Tab-separated table of C-alpha atoms in Angstrom:
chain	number	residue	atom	x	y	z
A	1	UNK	CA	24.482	2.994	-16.763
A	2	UNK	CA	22.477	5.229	-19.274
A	3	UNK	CA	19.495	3.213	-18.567
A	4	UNK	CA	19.724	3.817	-14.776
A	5	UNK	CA	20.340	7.016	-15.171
A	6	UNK	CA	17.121	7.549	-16.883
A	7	UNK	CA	15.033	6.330	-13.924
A	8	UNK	CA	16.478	8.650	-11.680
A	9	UNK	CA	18.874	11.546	-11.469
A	10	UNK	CA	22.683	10.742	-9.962
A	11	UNK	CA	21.620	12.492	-6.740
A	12	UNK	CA	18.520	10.682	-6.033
A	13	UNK	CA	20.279	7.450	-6.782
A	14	UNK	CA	22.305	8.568	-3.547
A	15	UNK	CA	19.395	8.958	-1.263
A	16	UNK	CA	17.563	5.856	-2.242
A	17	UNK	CA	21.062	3.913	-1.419
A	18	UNK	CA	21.231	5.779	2.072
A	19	UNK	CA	17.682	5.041	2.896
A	20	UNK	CA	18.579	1.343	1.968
A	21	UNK	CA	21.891	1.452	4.011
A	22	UNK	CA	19.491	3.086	6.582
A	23	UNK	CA	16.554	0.339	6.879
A	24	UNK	CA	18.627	-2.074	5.613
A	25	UNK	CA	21.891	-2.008	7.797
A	26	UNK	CA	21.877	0.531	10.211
A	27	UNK	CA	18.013	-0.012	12.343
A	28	UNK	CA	19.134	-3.911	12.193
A	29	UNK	CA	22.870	-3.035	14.136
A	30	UNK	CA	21.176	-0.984	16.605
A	31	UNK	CA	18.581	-3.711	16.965
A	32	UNK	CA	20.739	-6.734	17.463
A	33	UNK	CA	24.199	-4.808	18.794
A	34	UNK	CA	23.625	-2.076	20.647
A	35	UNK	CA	22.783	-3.015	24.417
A	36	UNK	CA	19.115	-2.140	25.641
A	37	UNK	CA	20.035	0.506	28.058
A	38	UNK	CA	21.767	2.708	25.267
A	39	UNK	CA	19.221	5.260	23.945
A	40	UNK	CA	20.414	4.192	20.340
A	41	UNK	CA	18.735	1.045	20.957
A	42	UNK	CA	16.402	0.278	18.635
A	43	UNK	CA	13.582	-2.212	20.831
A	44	UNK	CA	11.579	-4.964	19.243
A	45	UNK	CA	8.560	-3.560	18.775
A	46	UNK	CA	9.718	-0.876	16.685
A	47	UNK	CA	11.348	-2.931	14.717
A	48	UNK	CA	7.728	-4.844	14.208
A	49	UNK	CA	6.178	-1.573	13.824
A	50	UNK	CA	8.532	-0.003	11.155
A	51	UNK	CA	7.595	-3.748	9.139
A	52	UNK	CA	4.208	-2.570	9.300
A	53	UNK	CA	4.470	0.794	7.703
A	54	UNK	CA	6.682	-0.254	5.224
A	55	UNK	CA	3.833	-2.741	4.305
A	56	UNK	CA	1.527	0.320	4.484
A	57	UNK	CA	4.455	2.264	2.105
A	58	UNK	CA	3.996	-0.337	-0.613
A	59	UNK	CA	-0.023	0.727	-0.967
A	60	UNK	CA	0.675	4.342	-0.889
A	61	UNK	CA	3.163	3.623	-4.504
A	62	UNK	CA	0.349	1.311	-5.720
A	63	UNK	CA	-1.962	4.267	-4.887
A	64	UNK	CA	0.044	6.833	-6.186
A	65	UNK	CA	0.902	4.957	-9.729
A	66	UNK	CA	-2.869	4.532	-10.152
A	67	UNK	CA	-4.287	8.277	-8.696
A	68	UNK	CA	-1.173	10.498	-8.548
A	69	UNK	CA	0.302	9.626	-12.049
A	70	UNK	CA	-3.043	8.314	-13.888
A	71	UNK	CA	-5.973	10.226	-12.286
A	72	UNK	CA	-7.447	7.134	-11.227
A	73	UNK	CA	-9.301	7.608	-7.763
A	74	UNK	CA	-9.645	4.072	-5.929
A	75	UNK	CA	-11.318	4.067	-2.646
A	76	UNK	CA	-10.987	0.616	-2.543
A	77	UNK	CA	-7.741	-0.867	-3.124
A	78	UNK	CA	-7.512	-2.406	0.640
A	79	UNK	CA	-9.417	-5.433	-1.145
A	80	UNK	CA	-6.507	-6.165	-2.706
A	81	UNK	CA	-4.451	-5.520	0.085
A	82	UNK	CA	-6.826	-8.055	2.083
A	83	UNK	CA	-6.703	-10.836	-0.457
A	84	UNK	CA	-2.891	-11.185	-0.545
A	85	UNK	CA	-3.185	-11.448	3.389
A	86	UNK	CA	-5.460	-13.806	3.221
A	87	UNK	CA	-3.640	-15.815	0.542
A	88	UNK	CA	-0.593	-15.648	3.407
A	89	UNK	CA	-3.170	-16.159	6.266
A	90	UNK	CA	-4.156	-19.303	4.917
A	91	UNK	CA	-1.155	-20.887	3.980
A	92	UNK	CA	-0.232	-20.107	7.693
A	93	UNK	CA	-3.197	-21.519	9.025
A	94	UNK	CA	-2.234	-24.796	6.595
A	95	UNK	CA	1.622	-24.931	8.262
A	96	UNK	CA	0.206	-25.126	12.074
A	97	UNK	CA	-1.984	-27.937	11.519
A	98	UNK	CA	-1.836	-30.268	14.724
A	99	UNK	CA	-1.346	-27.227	16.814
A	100	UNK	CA	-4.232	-25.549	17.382
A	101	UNK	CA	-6.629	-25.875	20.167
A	102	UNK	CA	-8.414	-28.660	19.127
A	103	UNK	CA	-5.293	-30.125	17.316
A	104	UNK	CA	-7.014	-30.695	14.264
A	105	UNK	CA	-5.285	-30.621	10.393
A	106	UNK	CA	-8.228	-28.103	10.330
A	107	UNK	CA	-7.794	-24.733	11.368
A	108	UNK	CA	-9.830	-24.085	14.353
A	109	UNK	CA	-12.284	-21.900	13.290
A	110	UNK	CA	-13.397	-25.166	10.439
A	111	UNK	CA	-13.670	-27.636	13.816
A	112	UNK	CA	-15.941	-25.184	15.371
A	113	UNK	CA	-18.226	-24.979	12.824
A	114	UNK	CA	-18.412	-28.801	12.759
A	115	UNK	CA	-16.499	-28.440	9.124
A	116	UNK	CA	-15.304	-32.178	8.606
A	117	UNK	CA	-12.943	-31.246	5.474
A	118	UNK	CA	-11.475	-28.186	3.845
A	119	UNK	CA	-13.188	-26.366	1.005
A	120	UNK	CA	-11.736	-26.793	-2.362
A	121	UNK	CA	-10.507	-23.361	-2.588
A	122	UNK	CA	-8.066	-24.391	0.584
A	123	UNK	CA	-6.502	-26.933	-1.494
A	124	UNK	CA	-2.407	-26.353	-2.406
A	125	UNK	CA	-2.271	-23.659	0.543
A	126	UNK	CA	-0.079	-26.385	2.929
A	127	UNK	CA	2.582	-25.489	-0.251
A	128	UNK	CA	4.575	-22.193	0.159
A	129	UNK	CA	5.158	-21.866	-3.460
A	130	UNK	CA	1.297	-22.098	-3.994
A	131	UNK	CA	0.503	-19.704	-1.746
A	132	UNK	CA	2.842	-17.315	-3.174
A	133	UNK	CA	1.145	-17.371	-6.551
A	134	UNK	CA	-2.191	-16.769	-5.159
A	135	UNK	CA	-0.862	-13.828	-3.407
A	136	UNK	CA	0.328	-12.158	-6.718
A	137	UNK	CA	-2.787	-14.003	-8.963
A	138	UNK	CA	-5.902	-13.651	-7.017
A	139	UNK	CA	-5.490	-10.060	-6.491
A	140	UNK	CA	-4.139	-9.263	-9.492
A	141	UNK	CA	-7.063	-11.231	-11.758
A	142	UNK	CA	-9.505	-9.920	-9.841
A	143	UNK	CA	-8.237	-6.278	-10.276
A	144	UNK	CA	-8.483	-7.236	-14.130
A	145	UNK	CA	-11.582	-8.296	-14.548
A	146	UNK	CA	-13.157	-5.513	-12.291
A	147	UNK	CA	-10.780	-3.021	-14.149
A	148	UNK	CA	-11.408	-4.560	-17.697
A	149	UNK	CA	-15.326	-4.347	-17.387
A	150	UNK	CA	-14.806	-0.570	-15.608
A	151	UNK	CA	-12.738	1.165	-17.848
A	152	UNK	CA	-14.444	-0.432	-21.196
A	153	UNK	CA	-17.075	1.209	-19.911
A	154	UNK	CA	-15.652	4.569	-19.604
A	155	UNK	CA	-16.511	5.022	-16.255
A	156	UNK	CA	-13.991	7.322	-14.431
A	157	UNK	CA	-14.176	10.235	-11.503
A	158	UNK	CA	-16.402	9.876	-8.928
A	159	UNK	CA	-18.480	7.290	-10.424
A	160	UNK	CA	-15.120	4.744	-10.318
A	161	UNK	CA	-14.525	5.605	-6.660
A	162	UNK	CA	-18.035	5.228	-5.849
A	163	UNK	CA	-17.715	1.793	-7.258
A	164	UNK	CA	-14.997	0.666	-5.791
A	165	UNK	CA	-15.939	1.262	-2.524
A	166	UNK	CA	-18.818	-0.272	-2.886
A	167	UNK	CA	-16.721	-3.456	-4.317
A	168	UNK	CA	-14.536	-3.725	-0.859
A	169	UNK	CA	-17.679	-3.144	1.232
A	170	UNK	CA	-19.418	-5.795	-0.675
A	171	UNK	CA	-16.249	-8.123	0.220
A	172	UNK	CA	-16.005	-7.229	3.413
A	173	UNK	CA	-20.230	-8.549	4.064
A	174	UNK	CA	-18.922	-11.723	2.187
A	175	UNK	CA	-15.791	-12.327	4.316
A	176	UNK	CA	-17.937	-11.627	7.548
A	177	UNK	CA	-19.989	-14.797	6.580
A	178	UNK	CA	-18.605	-18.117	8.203
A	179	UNK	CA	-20.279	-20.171	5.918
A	180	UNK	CA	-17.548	-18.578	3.503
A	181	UNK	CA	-14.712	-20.796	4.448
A	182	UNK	CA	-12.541	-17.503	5.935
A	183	UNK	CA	-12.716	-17.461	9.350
A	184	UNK	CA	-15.951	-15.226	9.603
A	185	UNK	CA	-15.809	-12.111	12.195
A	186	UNK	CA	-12.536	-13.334	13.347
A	187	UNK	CA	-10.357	-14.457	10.400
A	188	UNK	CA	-7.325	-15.969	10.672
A	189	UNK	CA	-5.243	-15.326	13.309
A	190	UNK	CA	-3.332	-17.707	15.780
A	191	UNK	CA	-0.307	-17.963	13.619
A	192	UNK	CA	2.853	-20.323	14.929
A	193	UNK	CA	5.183	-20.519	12.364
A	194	UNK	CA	6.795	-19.580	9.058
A	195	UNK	CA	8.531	-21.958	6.649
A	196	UNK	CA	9.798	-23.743	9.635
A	197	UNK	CA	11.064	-19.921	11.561
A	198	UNK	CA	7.968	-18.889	15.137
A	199	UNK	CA	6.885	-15.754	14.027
A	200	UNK	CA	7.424	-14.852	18.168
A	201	UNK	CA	10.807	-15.112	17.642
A	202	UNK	CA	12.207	-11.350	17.338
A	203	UNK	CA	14.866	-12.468	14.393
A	204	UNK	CA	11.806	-13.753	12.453
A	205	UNK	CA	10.494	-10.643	12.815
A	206	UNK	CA	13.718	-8.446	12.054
A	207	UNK	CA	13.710	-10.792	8.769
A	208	UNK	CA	10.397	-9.929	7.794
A	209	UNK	CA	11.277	-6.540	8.505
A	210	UNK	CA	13.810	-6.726	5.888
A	211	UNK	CA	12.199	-8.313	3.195
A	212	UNK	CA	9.293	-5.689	3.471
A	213	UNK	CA	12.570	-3.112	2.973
A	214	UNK	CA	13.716	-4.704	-0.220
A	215	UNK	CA	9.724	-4.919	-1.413
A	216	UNK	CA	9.174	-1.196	-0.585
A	217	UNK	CA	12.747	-0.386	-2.900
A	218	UNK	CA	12.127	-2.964	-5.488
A	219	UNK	CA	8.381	-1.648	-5.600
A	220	UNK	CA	9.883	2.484	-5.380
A	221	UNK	CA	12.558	1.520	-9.037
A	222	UNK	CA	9.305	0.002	-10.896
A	223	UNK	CA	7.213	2.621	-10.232
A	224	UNK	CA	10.097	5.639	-10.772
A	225	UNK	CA	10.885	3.233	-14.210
A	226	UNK	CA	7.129	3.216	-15.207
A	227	UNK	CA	6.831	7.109	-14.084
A	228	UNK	CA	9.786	8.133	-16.313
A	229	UNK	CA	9.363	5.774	-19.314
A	230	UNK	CA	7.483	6.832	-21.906
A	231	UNK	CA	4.734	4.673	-20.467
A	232	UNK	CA	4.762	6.819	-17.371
A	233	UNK	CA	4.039	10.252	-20.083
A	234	UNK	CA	1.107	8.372	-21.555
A	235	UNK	CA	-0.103	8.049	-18.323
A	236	UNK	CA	0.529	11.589	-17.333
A	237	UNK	CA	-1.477	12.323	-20.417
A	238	UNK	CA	-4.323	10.224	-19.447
A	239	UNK	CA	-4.662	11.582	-16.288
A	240	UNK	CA	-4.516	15.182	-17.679
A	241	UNK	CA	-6.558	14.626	-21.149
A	242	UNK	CA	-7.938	11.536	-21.527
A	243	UNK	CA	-9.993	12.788	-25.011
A	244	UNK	CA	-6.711	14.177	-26.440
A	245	UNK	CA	-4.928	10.823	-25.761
A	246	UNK	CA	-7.468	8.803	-28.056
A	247	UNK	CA	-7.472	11.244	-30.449
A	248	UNK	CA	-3.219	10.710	-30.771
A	249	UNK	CA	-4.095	7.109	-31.558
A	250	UNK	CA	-3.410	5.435	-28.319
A	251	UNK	CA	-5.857	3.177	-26.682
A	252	UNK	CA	-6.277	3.988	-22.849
A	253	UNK	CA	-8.203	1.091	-21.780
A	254	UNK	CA	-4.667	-1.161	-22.096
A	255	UNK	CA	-2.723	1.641	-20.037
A	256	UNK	CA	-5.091	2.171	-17.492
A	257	UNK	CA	-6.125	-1.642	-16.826
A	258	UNK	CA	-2.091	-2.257	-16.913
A	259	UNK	CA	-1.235	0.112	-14.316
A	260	UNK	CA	-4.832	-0.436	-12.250
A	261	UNK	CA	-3.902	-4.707	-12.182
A	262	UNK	CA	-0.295	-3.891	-11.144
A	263	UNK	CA	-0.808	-1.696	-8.382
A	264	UNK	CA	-3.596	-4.294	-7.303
A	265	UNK	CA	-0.866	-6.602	-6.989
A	266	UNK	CA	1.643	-4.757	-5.243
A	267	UNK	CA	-1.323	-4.073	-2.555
A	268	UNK	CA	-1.572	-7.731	-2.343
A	269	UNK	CA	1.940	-8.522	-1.923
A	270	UNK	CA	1.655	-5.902	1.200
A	271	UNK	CA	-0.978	-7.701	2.094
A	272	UNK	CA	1.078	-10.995	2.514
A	273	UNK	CA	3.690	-9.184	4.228
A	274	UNK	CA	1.662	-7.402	6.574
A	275	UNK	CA	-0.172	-10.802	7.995
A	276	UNK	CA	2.894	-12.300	9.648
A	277	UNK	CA	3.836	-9.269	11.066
A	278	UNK	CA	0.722	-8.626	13.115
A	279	UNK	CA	-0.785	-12.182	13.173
A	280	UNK	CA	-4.183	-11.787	12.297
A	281	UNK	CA	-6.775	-10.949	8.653
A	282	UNK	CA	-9.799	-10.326	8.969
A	283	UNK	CA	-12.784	-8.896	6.744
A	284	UNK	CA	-11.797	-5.311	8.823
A	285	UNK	CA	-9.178	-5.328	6.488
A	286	UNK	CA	-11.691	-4.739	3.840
A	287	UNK	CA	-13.639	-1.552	5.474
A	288	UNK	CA	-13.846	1.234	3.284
A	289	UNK	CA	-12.600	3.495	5.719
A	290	UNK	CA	-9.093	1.716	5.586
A	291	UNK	CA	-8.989	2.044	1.598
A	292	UNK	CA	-9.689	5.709	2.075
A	293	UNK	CA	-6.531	6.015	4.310
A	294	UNK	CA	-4.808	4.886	2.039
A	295	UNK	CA	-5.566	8.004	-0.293
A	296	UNK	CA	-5.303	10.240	2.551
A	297	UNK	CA	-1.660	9.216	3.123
A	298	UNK	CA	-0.468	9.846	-0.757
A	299	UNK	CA	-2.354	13.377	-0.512
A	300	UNK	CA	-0.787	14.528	2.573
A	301	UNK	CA	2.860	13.209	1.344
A	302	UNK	CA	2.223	14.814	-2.409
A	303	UNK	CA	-0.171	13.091	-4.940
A	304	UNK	CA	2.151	12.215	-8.286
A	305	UNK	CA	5.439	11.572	-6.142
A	306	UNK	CA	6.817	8.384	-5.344
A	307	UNK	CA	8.855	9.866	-2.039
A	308	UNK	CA	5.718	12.222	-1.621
A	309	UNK	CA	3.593	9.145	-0.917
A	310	UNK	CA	6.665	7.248	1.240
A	311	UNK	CA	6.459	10.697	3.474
A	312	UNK	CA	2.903	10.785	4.193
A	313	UNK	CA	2.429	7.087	4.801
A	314	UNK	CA	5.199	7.290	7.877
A	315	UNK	CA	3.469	10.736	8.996
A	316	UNK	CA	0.105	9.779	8.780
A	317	UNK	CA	0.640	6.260	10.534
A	318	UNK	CA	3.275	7.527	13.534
A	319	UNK	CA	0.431	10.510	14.230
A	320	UNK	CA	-2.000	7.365	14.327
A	321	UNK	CA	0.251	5.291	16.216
A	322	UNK	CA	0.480	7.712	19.040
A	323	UNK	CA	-2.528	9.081	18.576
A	324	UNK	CA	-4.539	5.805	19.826
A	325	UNK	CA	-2.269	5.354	22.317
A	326	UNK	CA	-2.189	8.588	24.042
A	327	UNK	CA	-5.794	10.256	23.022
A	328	UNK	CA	-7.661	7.530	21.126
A	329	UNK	CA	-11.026	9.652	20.817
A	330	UNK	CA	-9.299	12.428	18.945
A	331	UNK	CA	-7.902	10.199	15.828
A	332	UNK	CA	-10.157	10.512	13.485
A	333	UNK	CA	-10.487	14.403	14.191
A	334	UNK	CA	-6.940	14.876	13.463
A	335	UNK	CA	-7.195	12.430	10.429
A	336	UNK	CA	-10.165	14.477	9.449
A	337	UNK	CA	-8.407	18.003	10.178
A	338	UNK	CA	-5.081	16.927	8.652
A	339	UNK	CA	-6.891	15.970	5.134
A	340	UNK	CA	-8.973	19.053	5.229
A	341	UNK	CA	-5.797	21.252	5.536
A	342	UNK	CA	-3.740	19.489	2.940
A	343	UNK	CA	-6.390	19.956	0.564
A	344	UNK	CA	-7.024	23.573	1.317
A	345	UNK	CA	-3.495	24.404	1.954
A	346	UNK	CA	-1.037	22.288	0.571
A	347	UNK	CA	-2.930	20.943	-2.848
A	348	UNK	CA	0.790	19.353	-3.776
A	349	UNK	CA	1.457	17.777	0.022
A	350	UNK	CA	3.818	17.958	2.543
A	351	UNK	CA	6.580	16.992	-0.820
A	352	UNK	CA	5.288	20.749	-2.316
A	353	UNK	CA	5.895	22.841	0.282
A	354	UNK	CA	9.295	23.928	-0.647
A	355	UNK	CA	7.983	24.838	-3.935
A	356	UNK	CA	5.152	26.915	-2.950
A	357	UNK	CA	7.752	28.669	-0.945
A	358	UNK	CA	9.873	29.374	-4.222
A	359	UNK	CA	6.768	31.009	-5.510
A	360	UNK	CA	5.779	33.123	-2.866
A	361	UNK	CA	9.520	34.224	-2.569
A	362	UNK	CA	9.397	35.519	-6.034
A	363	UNK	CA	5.682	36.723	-5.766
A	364	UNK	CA	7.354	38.782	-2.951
A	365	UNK	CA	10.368	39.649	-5.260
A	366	UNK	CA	8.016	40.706	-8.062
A	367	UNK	CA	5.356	42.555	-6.364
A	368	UNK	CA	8.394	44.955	-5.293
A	369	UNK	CA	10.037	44.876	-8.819
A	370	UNK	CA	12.967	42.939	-8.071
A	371	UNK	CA	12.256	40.686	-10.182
A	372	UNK	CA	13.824	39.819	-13.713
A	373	UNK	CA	11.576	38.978	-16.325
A	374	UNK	CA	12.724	35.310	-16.555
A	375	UNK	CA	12.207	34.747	-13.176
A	376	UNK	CA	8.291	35.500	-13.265
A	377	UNK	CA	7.839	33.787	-16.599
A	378	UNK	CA	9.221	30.676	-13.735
A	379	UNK	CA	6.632	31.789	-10.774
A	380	UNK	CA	3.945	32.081	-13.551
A	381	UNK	CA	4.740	28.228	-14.986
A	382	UNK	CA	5.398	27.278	-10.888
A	383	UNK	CA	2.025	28.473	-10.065
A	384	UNK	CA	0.754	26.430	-12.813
């Protein structure tokens, strides 16, 4: 009990159960009991919808453990992301073959091309287990070596974003080839079924919807465990004084390419649960501007907290969701707008407001000399 207790306080041990009781148990009941025409109805698409943000949620921790907690800027972690989809993607292309178009054990795009076998590297993918290691390996080895070869190097800031961005745009030409073997322009899409279970089937989709619940929890306890171990302070410290740390005697090439491969991996595991859910991966998934969203989301929720980046993934995404729905052309404005303001306004996100409140209350209460000494030596360390 002392062990749990040292991941989290008692009381937010109480809201991460009611948010489970609440995805978990309550949005299923008014999905599958509660009669259409009742306005606590939950439909089908939301339920679809919600299993996409949560997929979405799982990045913003992976982003957050690596940029909020270790002061390492990716802008190109949605390569990760798109290589566990396309680990799923092809397994799913393996399980419908004799169903597509040309009702082929090929997937469709191969018999256009006048393929007339699969590539090597599409072998073991008709196996579920297979394609479940490759979800959590391919990511998460290439995340090491890139990582391993980076941060030997010592190259951090700008320099590492720069980089990485240029890695998922150079991934995203590569995928966009059809002589690759991925589906070119289109990737895979077409999807029938899943171990058996038609992904058009809206309990398939309510059960995907739940598994990409208990990934988002299980995902939210490693990360609060990492954050509050003492792990999560060398981290802290890395991100904060990098020079100091290797003076202490600690070596922050392990930390850093630790906490950089498992965040890869998370993204990738998103990744595999996002593909079923909207049927389709393609190299788009790999566009820089997607990895930068995913940045965008942890800064407006509050860079270095977990629920900070949970937040700003569901704002961010339900303002986009209506947004290119109801005024498509002004999306990227707002996207633009809303970062600009967070950064000007809110440096600590939408998760820091309340405490940039506090301060201003007591700026207020000592500018008029209502203040006890104790509580500005707090506004002072607040402001800090």
């Amino acid at each position: 009990m002392s062990s749990l207790a040292n991941i989290q306080s008692k009381r937010a041990w109480l809201g991460t159960l009611a948010a489970a009781l609440l995805f978990l148990a309550v949005i299923p009941i008014l999905n599958l009991y509660v009669p259409e025409q009742s306005l606590l109805h939950v439909p089908d698409y939301i339920i679809q919808l919600l299993g996409k943000f949560l997929c979405y949620a799982l990045c913003a921790l992976a982003i957050d453990l690596i940029w909020g907690f270790t002061g390492i800027l990716s802008l190109g972690h949605g390569v990760f992301f798109a290589l566990g989809g396309y680990a799923m993607g092809m397994y799913l292309m393996r399980a419908m073959a004799g169903m597509g178009v040309y009702k082929s054990n090929l997937p469709d795009f191969m018999v256009f091309l006048d393929w007339k076998e699969l590539p090597w590297f599409w072998l073991g993918f008709d196996h579920f287990w297979f394609a479940m290691l490759m979800v959590v390996l391919v990511p998460g080895v290439f995340a090491f070596i890139f990582g391993f070869f980076a941060f030997r190097s010592r190259i951090k800031g700008v320099y590492l974003s720069i980089i990485t961005q240029a890695l998922t745009y150079a991934m995203m030409l590569l995928f966009f080839r059809n002589n690759t073997g991925f589906g070119g322009n289109n990737g895979l899409t077409d999807f029938k079924t899943l171990l058996g279970f038609s992904l058009l089937e809206p309990s398939t989709k309510l059960g995907l919807y739940m598994i990409s619940v208990a990934a988002v929890l299980l995902g939210f306890l490693v990360c609060r465990y990492i954050t509050s171990s003492k792990l999560g302070r060398v981290l802290t410290a890395i991100r904060d004084a990098e020079s100091r740390v290797m003076f202490s005697g600690y070596s922050p090439l392990q930390y850093k390419l630790f906490v950089w491969t498992l965040s890869a991996v998370m993204c990738g595991i998103a990744g595999a649960l996002y593909v079923p859910q909207v049927g389709i991966i393609n190299p788009s998934e790999m566009a820089p501007a997607n990895s930068i969203e995913m940045v965008i989301w942890v800064a407006v929720g509050g860079r270095g907290s977990l629920m900070g980046a949970l937040l700003g993934t569901g704002i961010v995404n339900g303002a986009k969701s209506w947004f290119t729905a109801a005024a498509p052309d002004y999306w990227l404005y707002f996207l633009g707008a809303l970062f600009i303001g967070t950064t000007l306004f809110l440096p600590r996100g939408i998760v820091g407001i309340a405490n940039q409140l506090r301060v201003l209350r007591r700026r207020l209460a000592s500018k008029h000399g209502s203040a006890s000494p104790a509580t500005q030596a707090k506004t002072t360390k607040d402001e800090g």
